[in-house]
mmCIF file with all atom_site columns, C-alpha atoms in Angstrom:
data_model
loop_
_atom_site.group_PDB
_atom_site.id
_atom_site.type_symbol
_atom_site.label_atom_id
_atom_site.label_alt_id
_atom_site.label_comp_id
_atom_site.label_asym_id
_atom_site.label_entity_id
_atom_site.label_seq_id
_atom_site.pdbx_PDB_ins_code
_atom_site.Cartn_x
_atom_site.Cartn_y
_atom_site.Cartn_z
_atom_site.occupancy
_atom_site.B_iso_or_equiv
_atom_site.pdbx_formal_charge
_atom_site.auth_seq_id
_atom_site.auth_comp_id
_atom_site.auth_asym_id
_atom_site.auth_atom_id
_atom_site.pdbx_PDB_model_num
ATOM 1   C CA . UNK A 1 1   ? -13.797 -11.659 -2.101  1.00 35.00 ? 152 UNK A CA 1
ATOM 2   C CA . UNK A 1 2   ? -15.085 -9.298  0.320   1.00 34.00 ? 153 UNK A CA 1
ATOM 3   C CA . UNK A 1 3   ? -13.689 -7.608  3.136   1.00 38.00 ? 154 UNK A CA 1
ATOM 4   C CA . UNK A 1 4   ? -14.293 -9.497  6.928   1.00 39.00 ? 155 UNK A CA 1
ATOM 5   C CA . UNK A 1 5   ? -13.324 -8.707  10.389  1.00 40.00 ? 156 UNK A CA 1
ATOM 6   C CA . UNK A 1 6   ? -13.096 -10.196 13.484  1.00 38.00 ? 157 UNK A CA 1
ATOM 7   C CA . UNK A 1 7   ? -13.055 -8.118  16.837  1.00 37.00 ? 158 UNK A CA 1
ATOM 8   C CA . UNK A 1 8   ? -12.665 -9.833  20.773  1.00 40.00 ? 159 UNK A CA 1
ATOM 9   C CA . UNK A 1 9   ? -13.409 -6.491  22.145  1.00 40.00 ? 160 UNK A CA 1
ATOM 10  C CA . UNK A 1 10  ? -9.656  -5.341  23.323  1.00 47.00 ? 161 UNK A CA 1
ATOM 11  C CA . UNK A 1 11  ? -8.147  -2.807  21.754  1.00 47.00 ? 162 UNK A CA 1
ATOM 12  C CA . UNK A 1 12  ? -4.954  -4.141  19.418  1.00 45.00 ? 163 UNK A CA 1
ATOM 13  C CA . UNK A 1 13  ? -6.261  -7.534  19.259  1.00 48.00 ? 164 UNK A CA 1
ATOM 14  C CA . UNK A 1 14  ? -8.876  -6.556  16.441  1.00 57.00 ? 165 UNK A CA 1
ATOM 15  C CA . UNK A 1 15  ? -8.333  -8.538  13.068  1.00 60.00 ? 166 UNK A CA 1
ATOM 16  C CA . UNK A 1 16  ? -9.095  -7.933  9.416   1.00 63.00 ? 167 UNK A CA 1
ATOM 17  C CA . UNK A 1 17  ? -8.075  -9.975  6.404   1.00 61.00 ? 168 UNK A CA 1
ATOM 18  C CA . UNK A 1 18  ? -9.648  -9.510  2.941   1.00 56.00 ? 169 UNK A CA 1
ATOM 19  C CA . UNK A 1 19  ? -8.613  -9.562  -1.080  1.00 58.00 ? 170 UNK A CA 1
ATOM 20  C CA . UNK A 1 20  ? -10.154 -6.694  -2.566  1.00 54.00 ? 171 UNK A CA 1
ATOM 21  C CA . UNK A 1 21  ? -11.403 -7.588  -6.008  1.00 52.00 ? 172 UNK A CA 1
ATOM 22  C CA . UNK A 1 22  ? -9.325  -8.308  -9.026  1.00 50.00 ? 173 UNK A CA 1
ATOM 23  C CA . UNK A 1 23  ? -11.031 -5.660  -11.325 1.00 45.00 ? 174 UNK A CA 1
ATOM 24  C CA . UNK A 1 24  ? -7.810  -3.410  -10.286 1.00 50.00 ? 175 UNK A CA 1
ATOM 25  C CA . UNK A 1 25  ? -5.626  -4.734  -13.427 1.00 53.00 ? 176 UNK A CA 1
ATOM 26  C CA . UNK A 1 26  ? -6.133  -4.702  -16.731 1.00 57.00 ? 177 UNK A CA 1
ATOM 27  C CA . UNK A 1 27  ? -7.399  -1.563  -18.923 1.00 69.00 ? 178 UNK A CA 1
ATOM 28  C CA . UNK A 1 28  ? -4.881  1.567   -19.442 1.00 71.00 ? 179 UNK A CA 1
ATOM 29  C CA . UNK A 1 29  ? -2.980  0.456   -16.272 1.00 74.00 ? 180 UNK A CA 1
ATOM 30  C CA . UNK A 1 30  ? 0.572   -0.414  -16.792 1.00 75.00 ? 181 UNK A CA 1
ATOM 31  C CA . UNK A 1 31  ? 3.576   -0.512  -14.387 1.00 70.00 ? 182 UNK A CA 1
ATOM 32  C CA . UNK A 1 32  ? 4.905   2.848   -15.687 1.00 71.00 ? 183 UNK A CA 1
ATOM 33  C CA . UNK A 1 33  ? 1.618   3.908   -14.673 1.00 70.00 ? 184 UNK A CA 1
ATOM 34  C CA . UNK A 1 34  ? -0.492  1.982   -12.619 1.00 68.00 ? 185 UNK A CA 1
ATOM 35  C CA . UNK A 1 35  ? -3.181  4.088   -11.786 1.00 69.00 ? 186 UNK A CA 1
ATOM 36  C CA . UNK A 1 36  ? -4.295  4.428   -15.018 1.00 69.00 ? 187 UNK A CA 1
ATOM 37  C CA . UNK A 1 37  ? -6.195  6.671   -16.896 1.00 68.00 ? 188 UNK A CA 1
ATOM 38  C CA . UNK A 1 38  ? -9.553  5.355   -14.893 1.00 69.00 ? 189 UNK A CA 1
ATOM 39  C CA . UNK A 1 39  ? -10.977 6.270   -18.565 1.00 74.00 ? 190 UNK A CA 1
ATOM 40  C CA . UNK A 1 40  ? -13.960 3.593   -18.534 1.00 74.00 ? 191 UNK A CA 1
ATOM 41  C CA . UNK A 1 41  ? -16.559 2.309   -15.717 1.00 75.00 ? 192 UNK A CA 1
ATOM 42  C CA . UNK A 1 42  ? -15.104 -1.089  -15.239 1.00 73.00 ? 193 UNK A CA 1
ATOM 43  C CA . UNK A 1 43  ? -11.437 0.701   -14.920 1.00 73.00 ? 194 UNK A CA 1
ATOM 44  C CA . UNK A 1 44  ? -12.597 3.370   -12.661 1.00 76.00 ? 195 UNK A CA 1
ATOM 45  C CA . UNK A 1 45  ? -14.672 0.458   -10.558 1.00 77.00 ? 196 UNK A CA 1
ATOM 46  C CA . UNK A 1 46  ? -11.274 -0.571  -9.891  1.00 76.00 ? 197 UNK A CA 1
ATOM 47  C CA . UNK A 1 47  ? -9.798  2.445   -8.972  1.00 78.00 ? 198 UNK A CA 1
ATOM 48  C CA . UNK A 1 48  ? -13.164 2.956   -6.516  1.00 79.00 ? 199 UNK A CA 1
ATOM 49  C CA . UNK A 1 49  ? -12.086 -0.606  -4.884  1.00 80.00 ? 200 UNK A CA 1
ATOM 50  C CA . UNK A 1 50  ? -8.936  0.073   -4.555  1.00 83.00 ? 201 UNK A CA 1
ATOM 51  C CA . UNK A 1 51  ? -9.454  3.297   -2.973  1.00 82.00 ? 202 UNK A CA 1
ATOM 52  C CA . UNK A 1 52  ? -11.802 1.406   -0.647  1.00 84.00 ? 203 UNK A CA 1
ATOM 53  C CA . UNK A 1 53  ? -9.525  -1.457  0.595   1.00 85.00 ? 204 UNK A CA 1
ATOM 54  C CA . UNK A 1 54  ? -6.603  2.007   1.240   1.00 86.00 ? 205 UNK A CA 1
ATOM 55  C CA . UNK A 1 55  ? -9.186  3.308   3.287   1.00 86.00 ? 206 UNK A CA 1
ATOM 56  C CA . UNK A 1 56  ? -9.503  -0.128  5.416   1.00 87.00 ? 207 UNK A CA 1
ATOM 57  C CA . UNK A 1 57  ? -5.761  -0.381  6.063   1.00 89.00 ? 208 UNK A CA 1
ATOM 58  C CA . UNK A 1 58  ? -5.806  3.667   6.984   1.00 89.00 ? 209 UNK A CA 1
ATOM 59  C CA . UNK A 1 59  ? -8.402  2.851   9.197   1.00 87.00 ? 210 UNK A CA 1
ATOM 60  C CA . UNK A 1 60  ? -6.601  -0.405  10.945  1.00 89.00 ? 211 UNK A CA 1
ATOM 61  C CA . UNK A 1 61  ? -3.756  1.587   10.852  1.00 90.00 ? 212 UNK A CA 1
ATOM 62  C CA . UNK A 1 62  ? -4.879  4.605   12.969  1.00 88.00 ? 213 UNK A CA 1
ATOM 63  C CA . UNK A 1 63  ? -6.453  1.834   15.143  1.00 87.00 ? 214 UNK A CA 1
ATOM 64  C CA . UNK A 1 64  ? -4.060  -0.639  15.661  1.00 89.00 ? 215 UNK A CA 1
ATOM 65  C CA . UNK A 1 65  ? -6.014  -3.261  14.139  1.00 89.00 ? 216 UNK A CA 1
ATOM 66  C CA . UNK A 1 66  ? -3.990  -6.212  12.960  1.00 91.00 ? 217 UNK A CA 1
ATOM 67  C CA . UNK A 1 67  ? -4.846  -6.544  9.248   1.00 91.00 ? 218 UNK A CA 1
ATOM 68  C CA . UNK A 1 68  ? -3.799  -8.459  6.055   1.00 91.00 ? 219 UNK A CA 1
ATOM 69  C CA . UNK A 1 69  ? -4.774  -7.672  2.338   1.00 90.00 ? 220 UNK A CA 1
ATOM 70  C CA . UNK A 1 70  ? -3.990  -9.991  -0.536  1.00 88.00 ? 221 UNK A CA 1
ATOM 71  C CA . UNK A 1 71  ? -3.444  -9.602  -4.094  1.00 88.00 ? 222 UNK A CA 1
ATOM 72  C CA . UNK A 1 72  ? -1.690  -11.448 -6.898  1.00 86.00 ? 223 UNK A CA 1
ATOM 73  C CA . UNK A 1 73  ? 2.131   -10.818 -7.249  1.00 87.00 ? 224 UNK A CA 1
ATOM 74  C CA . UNK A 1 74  ? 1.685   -9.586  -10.897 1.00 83.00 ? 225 UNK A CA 1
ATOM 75  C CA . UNK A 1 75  ? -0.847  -6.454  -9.939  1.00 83.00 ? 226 UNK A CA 1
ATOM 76  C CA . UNK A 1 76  ? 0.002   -3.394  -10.734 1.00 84.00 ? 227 UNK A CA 1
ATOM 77  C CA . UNK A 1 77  ? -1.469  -2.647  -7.175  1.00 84.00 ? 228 UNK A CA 1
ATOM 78  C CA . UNK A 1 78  ? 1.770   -3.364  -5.625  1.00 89.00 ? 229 UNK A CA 1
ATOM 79  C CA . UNK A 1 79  ? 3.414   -0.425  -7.976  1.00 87.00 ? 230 UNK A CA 1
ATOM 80  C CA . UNK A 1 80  ? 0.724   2.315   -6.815  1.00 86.00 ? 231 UNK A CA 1
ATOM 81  C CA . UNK A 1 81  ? 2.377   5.383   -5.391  1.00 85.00 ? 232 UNK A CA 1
ATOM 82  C CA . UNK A 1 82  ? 0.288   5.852   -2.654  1.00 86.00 ? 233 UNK A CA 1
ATOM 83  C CA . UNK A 1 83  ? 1.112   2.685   -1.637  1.00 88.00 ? 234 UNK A CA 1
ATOM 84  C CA . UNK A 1 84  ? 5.345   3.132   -1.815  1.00 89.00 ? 235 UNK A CA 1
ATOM 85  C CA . UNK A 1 85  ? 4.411   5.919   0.315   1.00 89.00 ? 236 UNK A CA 1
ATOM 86  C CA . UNK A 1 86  ? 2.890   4.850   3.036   1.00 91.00 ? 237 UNK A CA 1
ATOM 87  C CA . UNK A 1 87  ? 5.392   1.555   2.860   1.00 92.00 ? 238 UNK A CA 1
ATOM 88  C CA . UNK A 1 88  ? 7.936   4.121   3.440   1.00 93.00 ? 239 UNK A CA 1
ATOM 89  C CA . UNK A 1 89  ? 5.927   5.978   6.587   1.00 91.00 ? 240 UNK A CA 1
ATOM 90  C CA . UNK A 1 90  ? 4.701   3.483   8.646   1.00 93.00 ? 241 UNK A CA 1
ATOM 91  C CA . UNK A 1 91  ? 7.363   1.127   10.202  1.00 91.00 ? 242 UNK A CA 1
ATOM 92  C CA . UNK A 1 92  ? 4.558   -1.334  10.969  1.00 94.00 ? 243 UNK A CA 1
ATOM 93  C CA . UNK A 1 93  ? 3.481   -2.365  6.897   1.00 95.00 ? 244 UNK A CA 1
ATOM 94  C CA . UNK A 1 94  ? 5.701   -4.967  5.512   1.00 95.00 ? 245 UNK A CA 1
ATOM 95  C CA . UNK A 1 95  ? 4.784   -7.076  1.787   1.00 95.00 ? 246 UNK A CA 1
ATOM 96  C CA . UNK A 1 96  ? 4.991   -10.831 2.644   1.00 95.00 ? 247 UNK A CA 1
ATOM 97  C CA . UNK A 1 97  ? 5.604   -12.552 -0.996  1.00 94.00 ? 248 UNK A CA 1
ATOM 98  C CA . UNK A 1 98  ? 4.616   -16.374 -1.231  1.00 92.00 ? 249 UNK A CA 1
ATOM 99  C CA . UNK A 1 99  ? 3.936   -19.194 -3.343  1.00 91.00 ? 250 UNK A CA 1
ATOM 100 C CA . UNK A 1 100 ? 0.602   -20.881 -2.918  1.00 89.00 ? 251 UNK A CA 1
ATOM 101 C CA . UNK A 1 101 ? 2.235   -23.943 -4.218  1.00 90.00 ? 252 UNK A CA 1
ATOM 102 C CA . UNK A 1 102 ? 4.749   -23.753 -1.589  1.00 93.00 ? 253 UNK A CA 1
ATOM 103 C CA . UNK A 1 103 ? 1.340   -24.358 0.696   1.00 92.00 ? 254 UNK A CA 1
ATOM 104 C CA . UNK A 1 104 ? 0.548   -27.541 -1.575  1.00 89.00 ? 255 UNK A CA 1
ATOM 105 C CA . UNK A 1 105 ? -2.116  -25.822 -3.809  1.00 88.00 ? 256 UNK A CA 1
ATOM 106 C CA . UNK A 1 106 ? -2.952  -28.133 -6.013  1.00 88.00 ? 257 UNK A CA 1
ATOM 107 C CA . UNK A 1 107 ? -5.293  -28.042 -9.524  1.00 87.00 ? 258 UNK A CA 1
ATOM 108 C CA . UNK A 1 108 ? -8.969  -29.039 -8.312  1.00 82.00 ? 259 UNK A CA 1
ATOM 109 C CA . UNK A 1 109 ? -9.285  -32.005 -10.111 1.00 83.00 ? 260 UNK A CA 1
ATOM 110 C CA . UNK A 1 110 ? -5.677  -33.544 -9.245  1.00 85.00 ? 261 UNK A CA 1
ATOM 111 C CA . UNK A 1 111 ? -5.580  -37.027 -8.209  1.00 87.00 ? 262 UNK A CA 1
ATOM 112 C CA . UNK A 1 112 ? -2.528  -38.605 -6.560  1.00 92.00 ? 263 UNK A CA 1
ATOM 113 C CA . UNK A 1 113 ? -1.940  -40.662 -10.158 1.00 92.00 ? 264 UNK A CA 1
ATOM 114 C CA . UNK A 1 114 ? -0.931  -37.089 -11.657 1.00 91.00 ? 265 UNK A CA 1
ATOM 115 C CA . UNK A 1 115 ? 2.218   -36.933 -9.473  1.00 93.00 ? 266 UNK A CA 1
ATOM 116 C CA . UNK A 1 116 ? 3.185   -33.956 -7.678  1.00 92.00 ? 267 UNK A CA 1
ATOM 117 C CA . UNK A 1 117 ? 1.792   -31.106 -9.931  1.00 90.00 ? 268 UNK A CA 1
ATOM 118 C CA . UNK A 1 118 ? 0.617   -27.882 -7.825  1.00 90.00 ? 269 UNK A CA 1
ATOM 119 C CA . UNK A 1 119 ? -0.919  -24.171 -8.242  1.00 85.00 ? 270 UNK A CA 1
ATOM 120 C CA . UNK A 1 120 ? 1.636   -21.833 -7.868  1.00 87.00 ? 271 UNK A CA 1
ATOM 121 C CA . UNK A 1 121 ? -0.162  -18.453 -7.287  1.00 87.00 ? 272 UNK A CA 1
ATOM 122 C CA . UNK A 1 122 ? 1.945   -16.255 -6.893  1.00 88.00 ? 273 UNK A CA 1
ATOM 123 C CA . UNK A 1 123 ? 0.533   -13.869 -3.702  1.00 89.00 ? 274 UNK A CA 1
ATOM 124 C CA . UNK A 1 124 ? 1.370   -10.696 -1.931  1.00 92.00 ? 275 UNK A CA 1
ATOM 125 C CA . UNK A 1 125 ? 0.099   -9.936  1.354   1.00 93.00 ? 276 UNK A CA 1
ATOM 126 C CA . UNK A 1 126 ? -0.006  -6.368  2.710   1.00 94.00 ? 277 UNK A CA 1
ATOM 127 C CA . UNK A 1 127 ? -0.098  -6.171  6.563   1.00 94.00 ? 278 UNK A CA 1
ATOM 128 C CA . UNK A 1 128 ? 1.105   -4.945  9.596   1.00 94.00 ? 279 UNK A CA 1
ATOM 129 C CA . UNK A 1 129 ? 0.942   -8.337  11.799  1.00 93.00 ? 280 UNK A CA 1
ATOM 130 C CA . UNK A 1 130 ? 4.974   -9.035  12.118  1.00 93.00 ? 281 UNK A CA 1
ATOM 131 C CA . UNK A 1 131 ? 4.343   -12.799 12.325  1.00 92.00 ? 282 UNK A CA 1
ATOM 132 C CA . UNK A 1 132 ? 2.652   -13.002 9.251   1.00 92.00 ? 283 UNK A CA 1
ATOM 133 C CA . UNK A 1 133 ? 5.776   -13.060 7.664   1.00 93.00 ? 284 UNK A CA 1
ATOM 134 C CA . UNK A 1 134 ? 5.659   -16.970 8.458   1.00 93.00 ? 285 UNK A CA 1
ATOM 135 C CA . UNK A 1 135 ? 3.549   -17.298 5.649   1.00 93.00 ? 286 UNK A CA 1
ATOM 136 C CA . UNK A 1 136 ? 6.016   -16.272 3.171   1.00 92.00 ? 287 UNK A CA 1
ATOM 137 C CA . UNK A 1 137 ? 6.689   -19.805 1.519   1.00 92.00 ? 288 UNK A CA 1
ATOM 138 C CA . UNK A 1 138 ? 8.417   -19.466 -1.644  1.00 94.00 ? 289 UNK A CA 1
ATOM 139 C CA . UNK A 1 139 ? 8.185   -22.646 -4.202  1.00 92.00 ? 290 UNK A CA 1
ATOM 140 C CA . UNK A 1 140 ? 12.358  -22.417 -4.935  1.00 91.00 ? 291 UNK A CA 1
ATOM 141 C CA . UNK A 1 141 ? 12.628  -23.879 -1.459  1.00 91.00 ? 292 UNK A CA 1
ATOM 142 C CA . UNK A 1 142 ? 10.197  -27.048 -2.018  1.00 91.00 ? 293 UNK A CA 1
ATOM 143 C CA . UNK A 1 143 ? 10.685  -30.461 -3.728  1.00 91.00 ? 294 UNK A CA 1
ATOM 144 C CA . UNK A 1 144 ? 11.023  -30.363 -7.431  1.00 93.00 ? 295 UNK A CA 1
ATOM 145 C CA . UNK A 1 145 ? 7.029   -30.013 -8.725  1.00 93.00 ? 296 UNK A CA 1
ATOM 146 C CA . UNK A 1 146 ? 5.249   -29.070 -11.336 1.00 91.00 ? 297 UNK A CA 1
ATOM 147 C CA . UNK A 1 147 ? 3.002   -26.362 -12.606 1.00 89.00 ? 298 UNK A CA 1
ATOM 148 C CA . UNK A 1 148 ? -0.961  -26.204 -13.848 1.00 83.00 ? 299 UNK A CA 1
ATOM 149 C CA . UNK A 1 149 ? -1.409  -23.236 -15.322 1.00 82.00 ? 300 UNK A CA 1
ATOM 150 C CA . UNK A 1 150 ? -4.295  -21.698 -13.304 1.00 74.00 ? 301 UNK A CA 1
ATOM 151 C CA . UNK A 1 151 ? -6.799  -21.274 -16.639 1.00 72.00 ? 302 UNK A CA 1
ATOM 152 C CA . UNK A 1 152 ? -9.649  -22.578 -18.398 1.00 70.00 ? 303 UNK A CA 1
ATOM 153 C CA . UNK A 1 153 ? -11.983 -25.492 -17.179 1.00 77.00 ? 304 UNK A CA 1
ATOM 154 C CA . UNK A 1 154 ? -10.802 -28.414 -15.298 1.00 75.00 ? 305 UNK A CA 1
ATOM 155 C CA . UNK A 1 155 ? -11.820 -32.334 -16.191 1.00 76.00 ? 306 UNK A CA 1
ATOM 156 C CA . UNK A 1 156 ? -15.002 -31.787 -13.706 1.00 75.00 ? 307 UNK A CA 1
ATOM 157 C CA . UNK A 1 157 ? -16.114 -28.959 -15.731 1.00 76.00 ? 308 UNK A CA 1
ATOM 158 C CA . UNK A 1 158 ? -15.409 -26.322 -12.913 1.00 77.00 ? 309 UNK A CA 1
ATOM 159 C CA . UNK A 1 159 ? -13.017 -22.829 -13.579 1.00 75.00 ? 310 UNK A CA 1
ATOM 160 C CA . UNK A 1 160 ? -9.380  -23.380 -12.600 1.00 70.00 ? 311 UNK A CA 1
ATOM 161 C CA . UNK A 1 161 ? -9.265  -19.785 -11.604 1.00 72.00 ? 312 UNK A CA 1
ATOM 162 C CA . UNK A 1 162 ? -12.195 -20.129 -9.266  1.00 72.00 ? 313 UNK A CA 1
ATOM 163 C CA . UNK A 1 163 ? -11.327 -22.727 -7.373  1.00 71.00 ? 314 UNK A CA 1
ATOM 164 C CA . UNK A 1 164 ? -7.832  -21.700 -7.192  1.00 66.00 ? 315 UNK A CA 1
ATOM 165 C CA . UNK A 1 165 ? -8.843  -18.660 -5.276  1.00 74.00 ? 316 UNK A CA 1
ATOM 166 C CA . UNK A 1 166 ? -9.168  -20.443 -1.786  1.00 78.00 ? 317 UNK A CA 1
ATOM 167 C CA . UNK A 1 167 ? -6.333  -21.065 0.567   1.00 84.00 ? 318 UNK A CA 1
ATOM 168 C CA . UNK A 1 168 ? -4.662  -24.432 1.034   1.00 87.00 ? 319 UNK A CA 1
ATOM 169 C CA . UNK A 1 169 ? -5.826  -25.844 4.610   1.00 88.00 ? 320 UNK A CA 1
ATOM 170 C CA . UNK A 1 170 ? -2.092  -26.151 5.418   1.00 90.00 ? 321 UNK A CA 1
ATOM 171 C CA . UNK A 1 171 ? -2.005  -22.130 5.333   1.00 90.00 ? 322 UNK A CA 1
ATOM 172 C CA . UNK A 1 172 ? -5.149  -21.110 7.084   1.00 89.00 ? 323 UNK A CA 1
ATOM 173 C CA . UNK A 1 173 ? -4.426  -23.578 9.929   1.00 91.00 ? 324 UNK A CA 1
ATOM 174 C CA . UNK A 1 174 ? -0.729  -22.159 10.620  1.00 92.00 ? 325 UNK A CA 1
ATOM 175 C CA . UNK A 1 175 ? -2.101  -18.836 10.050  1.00 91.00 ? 326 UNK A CA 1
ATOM 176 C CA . UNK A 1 176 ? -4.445  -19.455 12.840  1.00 90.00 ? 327 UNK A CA 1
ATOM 177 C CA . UNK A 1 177 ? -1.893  -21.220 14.781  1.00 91.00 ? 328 UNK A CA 1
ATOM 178 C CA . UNK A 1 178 ? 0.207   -17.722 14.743  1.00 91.00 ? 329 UNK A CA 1
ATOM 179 C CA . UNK A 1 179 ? -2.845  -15.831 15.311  1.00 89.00 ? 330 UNK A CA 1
ATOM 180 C CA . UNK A 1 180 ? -3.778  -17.759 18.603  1.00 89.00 ? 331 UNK A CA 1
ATOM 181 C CA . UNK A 1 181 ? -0.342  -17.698 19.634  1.00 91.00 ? 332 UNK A CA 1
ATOM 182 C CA . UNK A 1 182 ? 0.408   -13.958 19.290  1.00 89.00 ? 333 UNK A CA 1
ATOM 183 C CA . UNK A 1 183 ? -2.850  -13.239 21.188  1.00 88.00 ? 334 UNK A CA 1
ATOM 184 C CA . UNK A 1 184 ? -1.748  -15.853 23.719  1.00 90.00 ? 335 UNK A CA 1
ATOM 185 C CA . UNK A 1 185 ? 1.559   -13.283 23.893  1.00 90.00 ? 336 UNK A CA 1
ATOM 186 C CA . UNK A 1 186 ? -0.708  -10.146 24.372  1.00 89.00 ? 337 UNK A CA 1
ATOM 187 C CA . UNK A 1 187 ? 0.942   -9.157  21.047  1.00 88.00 ? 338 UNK A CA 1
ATOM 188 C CA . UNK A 1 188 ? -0.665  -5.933  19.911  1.00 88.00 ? 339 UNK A CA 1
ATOM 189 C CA . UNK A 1 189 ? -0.564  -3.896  16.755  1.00 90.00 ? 340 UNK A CA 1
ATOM 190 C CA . UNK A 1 190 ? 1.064   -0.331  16.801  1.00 91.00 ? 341 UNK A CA 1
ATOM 191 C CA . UNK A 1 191 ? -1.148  2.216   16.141  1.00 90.00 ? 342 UNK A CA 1
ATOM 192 C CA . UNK A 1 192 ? 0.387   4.543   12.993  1.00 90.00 ? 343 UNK A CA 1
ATOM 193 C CA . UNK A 1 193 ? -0.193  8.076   12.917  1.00 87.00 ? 344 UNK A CA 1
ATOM 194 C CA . UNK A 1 194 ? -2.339  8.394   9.912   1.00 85.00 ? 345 UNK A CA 1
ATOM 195 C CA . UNK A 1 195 ? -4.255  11.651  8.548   1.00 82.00 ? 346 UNK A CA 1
ATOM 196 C CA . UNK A 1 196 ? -7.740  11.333  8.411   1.00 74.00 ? 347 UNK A CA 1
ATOM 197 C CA . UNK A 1 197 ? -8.639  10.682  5.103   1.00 70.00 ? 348 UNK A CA 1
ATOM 198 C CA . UNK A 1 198 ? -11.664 10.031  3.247   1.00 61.00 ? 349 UNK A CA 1
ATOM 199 C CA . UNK A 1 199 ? -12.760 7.636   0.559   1.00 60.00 ? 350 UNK A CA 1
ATOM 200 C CA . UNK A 1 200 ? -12.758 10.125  -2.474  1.00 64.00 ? 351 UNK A CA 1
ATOM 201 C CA . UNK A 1 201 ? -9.406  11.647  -1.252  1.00 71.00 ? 352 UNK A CA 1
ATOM 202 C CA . UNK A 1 202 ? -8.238  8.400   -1.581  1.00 68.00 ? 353 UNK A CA 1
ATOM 203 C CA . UNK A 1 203 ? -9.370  7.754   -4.934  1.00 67.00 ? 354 UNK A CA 1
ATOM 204 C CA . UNK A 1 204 ? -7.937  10.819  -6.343  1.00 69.00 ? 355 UNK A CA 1
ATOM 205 C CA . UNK A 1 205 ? -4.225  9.515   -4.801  1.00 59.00 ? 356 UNK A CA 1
ATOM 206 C CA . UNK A 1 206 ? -5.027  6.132   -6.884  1.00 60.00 ? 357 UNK A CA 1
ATOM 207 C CA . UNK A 1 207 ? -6.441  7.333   -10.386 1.00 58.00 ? 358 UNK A CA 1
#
């Protein structure tokens, strides 16, 4: 899931929304210490994307570009110093939590015989758009459903995880609804105060 941007040429309506890859979790990383010890290549790739997608949100921050990143609720990303930091700097960052589910995700090989079973994917977004708190659909408030557990292959022979990893239609569409209507507003994103900071600084904050 790379990173993608969008630009209409005037300054503070500039957009950017990406999930950096998953590689982040796993390895020495624990949420007593999320960084890590960044002791092997896959862990330290992690650390490297990571440090990346900081340097992104620095950079829409100091530019008042309207951005969102996405993760999984259970990454250690969301315990990362660095990030508590600048959560507690810059008025304009907020975490929107949300169940996919709540967006009717549903397995990829559900058919309307299975009842209502859904794909709860538990998400995070990081951002500094105010509306995007809109998206913050949590499955207590729903109708009764159930769960797939989001592993292994479905009955069509494709990864549950993989196709799990795209957005509901339902969400995009009202995400684009409140995008259209806050440029409609001439809503514009506050530019932050951020140090210039480059990539490897970054990375040493996050290992």
């Amino acid at each position: 899931r790379t990173a993608s941007a969008a630009a209409d040429g005037d300054k503070g309506r500039r957009w950017s929304w990406w999930g950096r890859s998953c590689v982040q979790s796993g390895g020495s990383r624990t949420a007593a210490n999320p960084e890590g010890l960044n002791n092997d290549l896959r862990e330290m790739e992690g650390t490297l994307n990571m440090a990346v997608a900081l340097f992104i949100v620095a950079a829409c921050l100091r530019s008042g570009t309207f951005f969102v990143m996405e993760h999984p609720d259970g990454s250690f990303v969301w315990l990362l110093t660095i990030l508590a930091e600048w959560m507690r700097r810059y008025e304009s960052l907020q975490i929107v939590q949300l169940e996919q589910c709540a967006w009717g995700a549903r397995p990829s090989d559900w058919v309307p015989s299975d009842g209502d079973v859904r794909t709860r994917k538990s998400t995070r977004l990081l951002t500094n758009a105010p509306f995007a708190s809109e998206l913050g659909r949590r499955c207590a408030a729903q109708p009764a459903h159930a769960h797939k557990t989001v592993q292994g292959m479905d009955r069509n022979g494709k990864s549950r995880a993989k196709e799990a990893g795209h957005y509901t239609v339902g969400m995009c569409l009202h995400f684009a609804y409140l995008t259209r209507t806050a440029f409609d507003m001439g809503l514009v994103a506050k530019i932050e105060t951020v140090p210039l900071m480059e990539i490897e600084s970054i990375f040493e904050s996050v290992k």
